[in-house]
mmCIF file of C-alpha atoms in Angstrom:
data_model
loop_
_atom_site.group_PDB
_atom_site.id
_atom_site.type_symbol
_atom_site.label_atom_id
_atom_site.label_comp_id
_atom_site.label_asym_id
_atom_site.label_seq_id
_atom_site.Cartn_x
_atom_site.Cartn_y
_atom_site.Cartn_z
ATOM 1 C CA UNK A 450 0.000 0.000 0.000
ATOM 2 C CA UNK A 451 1.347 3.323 -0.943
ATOM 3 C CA UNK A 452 -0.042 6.672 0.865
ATOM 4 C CA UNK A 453 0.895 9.400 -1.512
ATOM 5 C CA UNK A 454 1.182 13.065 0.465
ATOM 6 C CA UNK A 455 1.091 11.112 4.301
ATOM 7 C CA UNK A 456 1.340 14.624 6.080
ATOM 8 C CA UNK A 457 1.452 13.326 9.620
ATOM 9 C CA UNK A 458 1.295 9.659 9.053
ATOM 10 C CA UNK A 459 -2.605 8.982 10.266
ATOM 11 C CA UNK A 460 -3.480 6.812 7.282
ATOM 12 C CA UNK A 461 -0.158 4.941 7.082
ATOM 13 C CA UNK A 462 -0.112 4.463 10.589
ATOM 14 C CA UNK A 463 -3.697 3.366 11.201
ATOM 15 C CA UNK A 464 -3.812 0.908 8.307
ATOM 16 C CA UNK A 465 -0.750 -0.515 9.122
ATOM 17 C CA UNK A 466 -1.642 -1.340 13.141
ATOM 18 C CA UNK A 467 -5.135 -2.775 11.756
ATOM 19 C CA UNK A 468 -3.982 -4.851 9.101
ATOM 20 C CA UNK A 469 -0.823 -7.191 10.017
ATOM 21 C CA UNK A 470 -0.583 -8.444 6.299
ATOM 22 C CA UNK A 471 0.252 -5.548 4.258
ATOM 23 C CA UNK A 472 3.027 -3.105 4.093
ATOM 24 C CA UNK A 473 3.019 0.512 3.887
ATOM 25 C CA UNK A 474 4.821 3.334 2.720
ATOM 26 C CA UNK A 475 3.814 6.727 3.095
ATOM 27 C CA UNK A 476 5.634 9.665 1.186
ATOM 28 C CA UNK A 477 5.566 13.667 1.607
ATOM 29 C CA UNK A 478 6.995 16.507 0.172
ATOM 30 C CA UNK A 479 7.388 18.572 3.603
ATOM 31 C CA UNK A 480 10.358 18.239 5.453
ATOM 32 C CA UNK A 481 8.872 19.918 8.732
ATOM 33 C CA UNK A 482 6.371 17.024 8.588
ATOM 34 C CA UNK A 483 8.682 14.360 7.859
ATOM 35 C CA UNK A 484 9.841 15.001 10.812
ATOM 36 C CA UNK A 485 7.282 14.571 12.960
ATOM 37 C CA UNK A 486 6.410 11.390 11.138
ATOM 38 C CA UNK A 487 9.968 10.349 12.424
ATOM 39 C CA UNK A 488 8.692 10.710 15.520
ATOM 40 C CA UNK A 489 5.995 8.583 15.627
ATOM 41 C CA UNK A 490 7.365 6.311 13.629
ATOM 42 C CA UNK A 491 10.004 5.003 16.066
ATOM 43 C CA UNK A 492 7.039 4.693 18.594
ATOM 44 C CA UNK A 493 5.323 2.200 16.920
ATOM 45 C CA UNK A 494 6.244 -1.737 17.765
ATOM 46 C CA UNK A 495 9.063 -3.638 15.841
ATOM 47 C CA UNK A 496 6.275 -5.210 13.803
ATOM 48 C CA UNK A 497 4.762 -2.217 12.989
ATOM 49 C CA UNK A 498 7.881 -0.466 11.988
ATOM 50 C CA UNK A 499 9.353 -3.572 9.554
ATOM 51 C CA UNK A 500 5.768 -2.960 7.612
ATOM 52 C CA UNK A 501 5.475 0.679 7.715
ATOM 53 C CA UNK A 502 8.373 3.088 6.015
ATOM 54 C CA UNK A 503 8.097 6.743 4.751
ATOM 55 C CA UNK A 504 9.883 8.400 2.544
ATOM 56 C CA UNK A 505 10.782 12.662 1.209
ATOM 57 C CA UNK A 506 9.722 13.022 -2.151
ATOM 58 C CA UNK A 507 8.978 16.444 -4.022
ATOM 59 C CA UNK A 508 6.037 16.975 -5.849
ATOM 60 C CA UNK A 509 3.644 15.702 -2.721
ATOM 61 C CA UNK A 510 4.028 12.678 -5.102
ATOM 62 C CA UNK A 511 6.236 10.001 -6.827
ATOM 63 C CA UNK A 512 8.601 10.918 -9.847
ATOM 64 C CA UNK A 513 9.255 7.684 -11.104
ATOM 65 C CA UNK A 514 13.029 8.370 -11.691
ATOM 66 C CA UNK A 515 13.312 8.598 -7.363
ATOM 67 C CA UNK A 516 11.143 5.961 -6.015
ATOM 68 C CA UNK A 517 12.621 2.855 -5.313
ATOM 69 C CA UNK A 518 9.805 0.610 -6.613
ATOM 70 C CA UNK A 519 9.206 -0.955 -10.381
ATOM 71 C CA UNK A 520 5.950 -0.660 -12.781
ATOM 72 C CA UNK A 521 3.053 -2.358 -10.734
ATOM 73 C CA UNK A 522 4.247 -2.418 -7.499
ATOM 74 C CA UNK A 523 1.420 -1.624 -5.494
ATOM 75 C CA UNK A 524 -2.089 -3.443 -4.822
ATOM 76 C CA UNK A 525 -3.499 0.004 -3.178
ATOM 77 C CA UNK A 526 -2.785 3.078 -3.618
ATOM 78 C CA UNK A 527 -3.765 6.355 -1.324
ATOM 79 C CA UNK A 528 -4.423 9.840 -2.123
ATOM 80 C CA UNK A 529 -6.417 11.632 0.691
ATOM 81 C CA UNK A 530 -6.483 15.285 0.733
ATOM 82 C CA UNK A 531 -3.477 15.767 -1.338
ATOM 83 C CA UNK A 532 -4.485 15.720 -4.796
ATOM 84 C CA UNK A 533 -6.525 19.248 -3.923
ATOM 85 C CA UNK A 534 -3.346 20.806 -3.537
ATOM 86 C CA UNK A 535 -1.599 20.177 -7.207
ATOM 87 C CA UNK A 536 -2.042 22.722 -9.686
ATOM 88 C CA UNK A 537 -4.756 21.567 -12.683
ATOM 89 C CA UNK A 538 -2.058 20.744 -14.810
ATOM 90 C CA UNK A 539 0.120 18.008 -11.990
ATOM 91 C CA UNK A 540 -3.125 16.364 -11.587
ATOM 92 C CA UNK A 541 -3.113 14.358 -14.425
ATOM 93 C CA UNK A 542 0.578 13.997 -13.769
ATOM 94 C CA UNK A 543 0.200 12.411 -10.301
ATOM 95 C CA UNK A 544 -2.404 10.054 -11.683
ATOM 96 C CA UNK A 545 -0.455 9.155 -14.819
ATOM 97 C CA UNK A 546 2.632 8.054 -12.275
ATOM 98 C CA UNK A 547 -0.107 6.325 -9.403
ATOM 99 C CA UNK A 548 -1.118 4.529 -12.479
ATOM 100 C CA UNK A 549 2.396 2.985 -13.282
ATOM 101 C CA UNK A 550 2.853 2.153 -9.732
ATOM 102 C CA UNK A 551 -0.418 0.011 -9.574
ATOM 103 C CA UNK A 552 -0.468 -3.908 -10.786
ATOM 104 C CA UNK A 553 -3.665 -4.401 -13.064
ATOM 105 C CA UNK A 554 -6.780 -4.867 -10.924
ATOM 106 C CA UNK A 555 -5.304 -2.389 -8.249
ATOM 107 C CA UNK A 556 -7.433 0.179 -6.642
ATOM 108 C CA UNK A 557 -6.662 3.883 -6.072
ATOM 109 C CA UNK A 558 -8.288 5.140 -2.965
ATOM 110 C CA UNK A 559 -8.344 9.163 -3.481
ATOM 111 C CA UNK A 560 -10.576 11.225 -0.679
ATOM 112 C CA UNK A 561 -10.582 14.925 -2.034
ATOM 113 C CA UNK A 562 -12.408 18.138 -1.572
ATOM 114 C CA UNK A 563 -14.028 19.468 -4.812
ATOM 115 C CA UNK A 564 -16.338 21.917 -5.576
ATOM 116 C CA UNK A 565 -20.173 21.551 -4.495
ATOM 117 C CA UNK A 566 -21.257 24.326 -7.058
ATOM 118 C CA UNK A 567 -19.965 26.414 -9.918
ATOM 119 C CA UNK A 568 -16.865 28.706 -8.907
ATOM 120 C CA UNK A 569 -18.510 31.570 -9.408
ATOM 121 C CA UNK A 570 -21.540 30.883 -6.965
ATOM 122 C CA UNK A 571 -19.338 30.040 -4.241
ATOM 123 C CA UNK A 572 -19.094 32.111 -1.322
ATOM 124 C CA UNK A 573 -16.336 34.190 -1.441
ATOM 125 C CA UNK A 574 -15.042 33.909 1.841
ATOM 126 C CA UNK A 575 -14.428 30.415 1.035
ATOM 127 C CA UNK A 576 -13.197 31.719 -2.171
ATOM 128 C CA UNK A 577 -10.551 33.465 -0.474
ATOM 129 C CA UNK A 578 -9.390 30.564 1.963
ATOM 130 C CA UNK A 579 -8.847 28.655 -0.975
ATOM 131 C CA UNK A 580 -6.110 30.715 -2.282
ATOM 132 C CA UNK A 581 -4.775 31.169 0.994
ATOM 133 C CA UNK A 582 -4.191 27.704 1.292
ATOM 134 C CA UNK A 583 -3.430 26.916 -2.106
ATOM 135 C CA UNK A 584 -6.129 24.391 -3.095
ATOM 136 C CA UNK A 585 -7.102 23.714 -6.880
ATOM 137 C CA UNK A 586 -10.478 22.440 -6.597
ATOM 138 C CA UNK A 587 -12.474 20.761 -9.088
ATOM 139 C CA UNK A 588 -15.853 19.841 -9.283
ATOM 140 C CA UNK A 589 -16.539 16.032 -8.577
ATOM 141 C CA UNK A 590 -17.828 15.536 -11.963
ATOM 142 C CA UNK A 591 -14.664 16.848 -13.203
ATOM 143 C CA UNK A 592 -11.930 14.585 -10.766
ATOM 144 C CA UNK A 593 -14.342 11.861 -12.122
ATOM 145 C CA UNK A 594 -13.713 12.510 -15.571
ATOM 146 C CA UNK A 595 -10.502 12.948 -15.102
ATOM 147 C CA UNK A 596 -9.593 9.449 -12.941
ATOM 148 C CA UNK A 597 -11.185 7.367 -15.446
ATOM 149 C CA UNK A 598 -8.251 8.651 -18.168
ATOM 150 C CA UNK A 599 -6.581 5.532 -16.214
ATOM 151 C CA UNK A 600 -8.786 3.671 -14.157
ATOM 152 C CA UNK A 601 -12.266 2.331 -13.888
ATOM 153 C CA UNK A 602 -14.379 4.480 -11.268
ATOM 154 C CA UNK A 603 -16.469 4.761 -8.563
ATOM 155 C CA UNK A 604 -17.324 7.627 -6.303
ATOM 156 C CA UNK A 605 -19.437 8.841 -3.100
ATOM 157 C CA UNK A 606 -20.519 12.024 -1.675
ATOM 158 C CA UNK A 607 -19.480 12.036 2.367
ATOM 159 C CA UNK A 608 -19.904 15.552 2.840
ATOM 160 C CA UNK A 609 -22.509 14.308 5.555
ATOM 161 C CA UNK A 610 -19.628 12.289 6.832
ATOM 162 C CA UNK A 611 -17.192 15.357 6.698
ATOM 163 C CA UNK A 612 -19.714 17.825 8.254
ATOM 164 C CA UNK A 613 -19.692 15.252 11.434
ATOM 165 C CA UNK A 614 -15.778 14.751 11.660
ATOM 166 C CA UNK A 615 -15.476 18.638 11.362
ATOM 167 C CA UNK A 616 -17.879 18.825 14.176
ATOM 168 C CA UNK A 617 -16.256 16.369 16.111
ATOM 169 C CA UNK A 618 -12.638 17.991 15.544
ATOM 170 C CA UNK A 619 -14.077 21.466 16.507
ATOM 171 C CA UNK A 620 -14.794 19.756 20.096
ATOM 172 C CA UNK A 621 -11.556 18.669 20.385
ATOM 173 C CA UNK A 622 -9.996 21.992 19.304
ATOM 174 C CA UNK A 623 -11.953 23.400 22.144
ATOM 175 C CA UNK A 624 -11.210 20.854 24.631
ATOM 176 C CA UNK A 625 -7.331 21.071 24.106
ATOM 177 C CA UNK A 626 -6.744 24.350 23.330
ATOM 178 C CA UNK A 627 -9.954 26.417 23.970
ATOM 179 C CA UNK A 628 -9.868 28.889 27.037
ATOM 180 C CA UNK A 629 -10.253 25.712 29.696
ATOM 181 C CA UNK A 630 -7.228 23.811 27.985
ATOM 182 C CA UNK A 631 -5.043 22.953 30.909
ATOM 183 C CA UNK A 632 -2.149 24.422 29.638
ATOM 184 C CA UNK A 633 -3.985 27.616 29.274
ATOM 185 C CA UNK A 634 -5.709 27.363 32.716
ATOM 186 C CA UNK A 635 -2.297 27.155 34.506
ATOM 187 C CA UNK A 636 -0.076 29.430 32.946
ATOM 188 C CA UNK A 637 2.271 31.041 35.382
ATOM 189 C CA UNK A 638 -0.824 30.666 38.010
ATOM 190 C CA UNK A 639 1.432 30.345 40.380
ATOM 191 C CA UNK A 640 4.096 33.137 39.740
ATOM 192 C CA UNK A 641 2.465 35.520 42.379
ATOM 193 C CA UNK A 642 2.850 33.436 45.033
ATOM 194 C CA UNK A 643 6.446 32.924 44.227
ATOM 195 C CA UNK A 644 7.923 36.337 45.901
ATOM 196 C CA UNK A 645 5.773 35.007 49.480
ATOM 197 C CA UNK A 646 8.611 31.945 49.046
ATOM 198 C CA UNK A 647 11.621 33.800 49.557
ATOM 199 C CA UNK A 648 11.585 34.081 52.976
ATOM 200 C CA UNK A 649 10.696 30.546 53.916
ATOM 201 C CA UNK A 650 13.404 29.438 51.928
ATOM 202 C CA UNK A 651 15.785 32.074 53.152
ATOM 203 C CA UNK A 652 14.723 30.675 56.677
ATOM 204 C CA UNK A 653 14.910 26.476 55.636
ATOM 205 C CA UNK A 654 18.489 27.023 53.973
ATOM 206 C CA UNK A 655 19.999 29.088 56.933
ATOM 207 C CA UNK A 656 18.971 25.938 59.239
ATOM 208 C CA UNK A 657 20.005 23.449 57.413
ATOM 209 C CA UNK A 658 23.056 24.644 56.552
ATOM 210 C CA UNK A 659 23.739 26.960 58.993
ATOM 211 C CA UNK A 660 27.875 27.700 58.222
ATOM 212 C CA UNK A 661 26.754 29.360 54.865
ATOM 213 C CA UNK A 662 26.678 33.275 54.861
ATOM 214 C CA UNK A 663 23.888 35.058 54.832
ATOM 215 C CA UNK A 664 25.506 36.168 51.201
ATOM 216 C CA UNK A 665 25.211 32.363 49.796
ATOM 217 C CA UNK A 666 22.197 31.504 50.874
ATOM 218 C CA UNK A 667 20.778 35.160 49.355
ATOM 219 C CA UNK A 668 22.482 34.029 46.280
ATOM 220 C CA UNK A 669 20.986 29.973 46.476
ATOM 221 C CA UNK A 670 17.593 31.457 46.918
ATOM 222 C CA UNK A 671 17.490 34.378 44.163
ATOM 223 C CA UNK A 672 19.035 31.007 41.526
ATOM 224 C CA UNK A 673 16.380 28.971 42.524
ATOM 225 C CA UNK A 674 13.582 31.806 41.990
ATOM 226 C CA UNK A 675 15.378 32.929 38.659
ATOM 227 C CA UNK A 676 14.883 29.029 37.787
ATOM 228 C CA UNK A 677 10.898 29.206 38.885
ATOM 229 C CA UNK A 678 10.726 32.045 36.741
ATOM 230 C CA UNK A 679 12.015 30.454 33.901
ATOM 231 C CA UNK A 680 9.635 27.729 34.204
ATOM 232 C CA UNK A 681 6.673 29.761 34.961
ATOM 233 C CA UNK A 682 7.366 32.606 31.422
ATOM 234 C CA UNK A 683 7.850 28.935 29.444
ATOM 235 C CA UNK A 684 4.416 28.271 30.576
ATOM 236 C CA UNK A 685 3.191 31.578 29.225
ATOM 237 C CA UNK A 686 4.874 31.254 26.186
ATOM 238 C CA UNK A 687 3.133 27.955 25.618
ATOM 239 C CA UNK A 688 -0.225 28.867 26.639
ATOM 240 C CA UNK A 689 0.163 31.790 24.302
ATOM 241 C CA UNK A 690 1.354 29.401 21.260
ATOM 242 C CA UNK A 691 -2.029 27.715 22.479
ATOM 243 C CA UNK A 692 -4.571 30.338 21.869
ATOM 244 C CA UNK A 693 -3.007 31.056 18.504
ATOM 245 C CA UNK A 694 -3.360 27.243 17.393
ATOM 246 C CA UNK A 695 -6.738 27.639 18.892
ATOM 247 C CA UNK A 696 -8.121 30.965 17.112
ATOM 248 C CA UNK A 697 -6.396 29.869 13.607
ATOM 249 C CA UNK A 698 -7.763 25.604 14.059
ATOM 250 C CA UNK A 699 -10.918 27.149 15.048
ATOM 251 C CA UNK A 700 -11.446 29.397 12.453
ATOM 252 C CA UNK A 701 -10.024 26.900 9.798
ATOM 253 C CA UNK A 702 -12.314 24.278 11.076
ATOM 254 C CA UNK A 703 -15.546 26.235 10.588
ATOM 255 C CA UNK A 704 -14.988 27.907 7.679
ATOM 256 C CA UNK A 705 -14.659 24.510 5.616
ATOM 257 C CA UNK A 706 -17.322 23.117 7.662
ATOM 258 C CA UNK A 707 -19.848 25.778 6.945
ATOM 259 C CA UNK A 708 -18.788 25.621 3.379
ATOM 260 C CA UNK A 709 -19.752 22.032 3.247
ATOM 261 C CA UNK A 710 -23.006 22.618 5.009
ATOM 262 C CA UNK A 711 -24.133 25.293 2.752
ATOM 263 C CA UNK A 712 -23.173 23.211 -0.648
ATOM 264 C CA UNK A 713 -19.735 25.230 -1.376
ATOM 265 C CA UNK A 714 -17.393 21.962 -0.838
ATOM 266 C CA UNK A 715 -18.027 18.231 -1.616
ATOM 267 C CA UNK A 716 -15.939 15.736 0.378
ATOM 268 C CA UNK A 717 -15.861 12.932 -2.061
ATOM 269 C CA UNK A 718 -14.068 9.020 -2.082
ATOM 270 C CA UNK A 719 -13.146 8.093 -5.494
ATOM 271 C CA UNK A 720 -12.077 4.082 -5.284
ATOM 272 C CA UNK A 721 -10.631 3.612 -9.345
ATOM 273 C CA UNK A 722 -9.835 -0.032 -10.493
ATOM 274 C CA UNK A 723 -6.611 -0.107 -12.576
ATOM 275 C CA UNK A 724 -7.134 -1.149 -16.319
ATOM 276 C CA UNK A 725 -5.090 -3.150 -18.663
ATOM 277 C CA UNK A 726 -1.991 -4.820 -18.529
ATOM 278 C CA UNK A 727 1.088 -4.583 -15.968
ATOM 279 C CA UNK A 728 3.477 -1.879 -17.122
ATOM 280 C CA UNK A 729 7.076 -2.199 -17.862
#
């Protein structure tokens, strides 16, 4: 199974830990998120990892002269959310090349948002985070046309589907990030009460080790508050990194689902059958 533009590894990941027969390799074009991907990676079991591989590519995608597989490789082949972002003319590209990489009979699993009405009806807000975010949409009559140039194909409409994860996401962005995320709640909470410690401390040091000066123990106390301080600005910092994830996800989030509620994006699965002959 290859998972064409992974981004953070979900689909690689999840379909290698639920199926033990199959092997999996996820590639990306972003660096930053290879990274992370890294990360998980070495997480996973020793079983999971000897299935389960990812690879840098440009082009979100495979240029046949860099991937280390043959013609007909692959029984499945993913593409979920990534084809949105190729220009109009890489589209066929990417397709041509997924193509290649499938045996006969192979399926192509692409999950893509697409247009739910003419361009120029759509709202323009939505309009506008489109090009901010550099998707090329089509409209799902369109990708369909243009996935059976190679393949044999079926589609489905799970903007229902969509609407409900987007819900569910929103939830968690408010739970984990939203003004009553922990790491919000307790930012530096404790920093005024930090000054009423001196004292006490001053007072515990100079009894337990009373043959320090008065000058050492001053200087023991104001390094440990200087450290407390530290900790407590680092918690700021992060709970302010926190509200910013939170206003941008949120307002993300409910932009695309509202465009999918009011019929301005289609969340569609394409599954396309391979036709012909293996490839040389």
């Amino acid at each position: 199974c290859l998972d064409i533009g992974s981004g953070l590894g979900g689909t690689a990941l999840y379909f290698a830990t639920q199926r033990p027969d199959i092997f999996v390799h996820g590639v990306n074009h972003s660096g930053e998120l290879y990274s992370l991907v890294a990360g998980r990676h070495v997480k996973q079991s020793r079983e999971v990892r000897e299935r389960l591989t990812f690879e840098l590519a440009p082009e979100a995608g495979i240029p046949e002269n860099e991937l280390r597989y043959p013609p007909n490789s692959f029984d499945v082949i993913i593409i979920r959310e990534s084809m949105m972002y190729l220009d109009y003319q890489d589209k066929p590209v990417l397709l041509q090349k997924a193509s290649r990489l499938l045996r006969p009979g192979g399926r192509l699993i692409v999950v893509d948002y697409g247009f739910g009405k003419p361009d120029k009806e759509v709202n323009s807000l939505f309009r506008e985070h489109l090009q901010e975010w550099g998707y090329f949409l089509m409209e799902p009559a369109e990708q369909r046309k243009l996935l059976q140039r190679y393949f044999e194909v079926e589609d489905t409409d799970a903007t229902e589907h969509f609407v409900r994860f987007m819900d569910e996401g929103l939830a968690n962005i408010e739970e984990h990030f939203g003004e009553s995320a922990l790491v919000r709640q307790n930012a530096g909470k404790d920093a005024e009460q930090l000054e009423l410690l001196r004292s006490p401390l001053i007072g515990q040091m100079q009894a337990a080790l009373p043959r320090l000066s008065v000058d050492a123990v001053d200087d023991a106390v104001e390094a440990a508050m200087a450290k407390l301080n530290m900790h407590f600005d680092a918690e700021r910092a992060d709970a302010e990194v926190c509200k910013a994830d939170y206003e941008w996800a949120r307002r993300t989030w409910m932009l695309e689902r509202r465009a999918a509620a009011e019929g301005d994006l289609r969340w569609t699965f394409f599954v396309a059958v391979k036709k012909g002959v293996a490839e040389s």
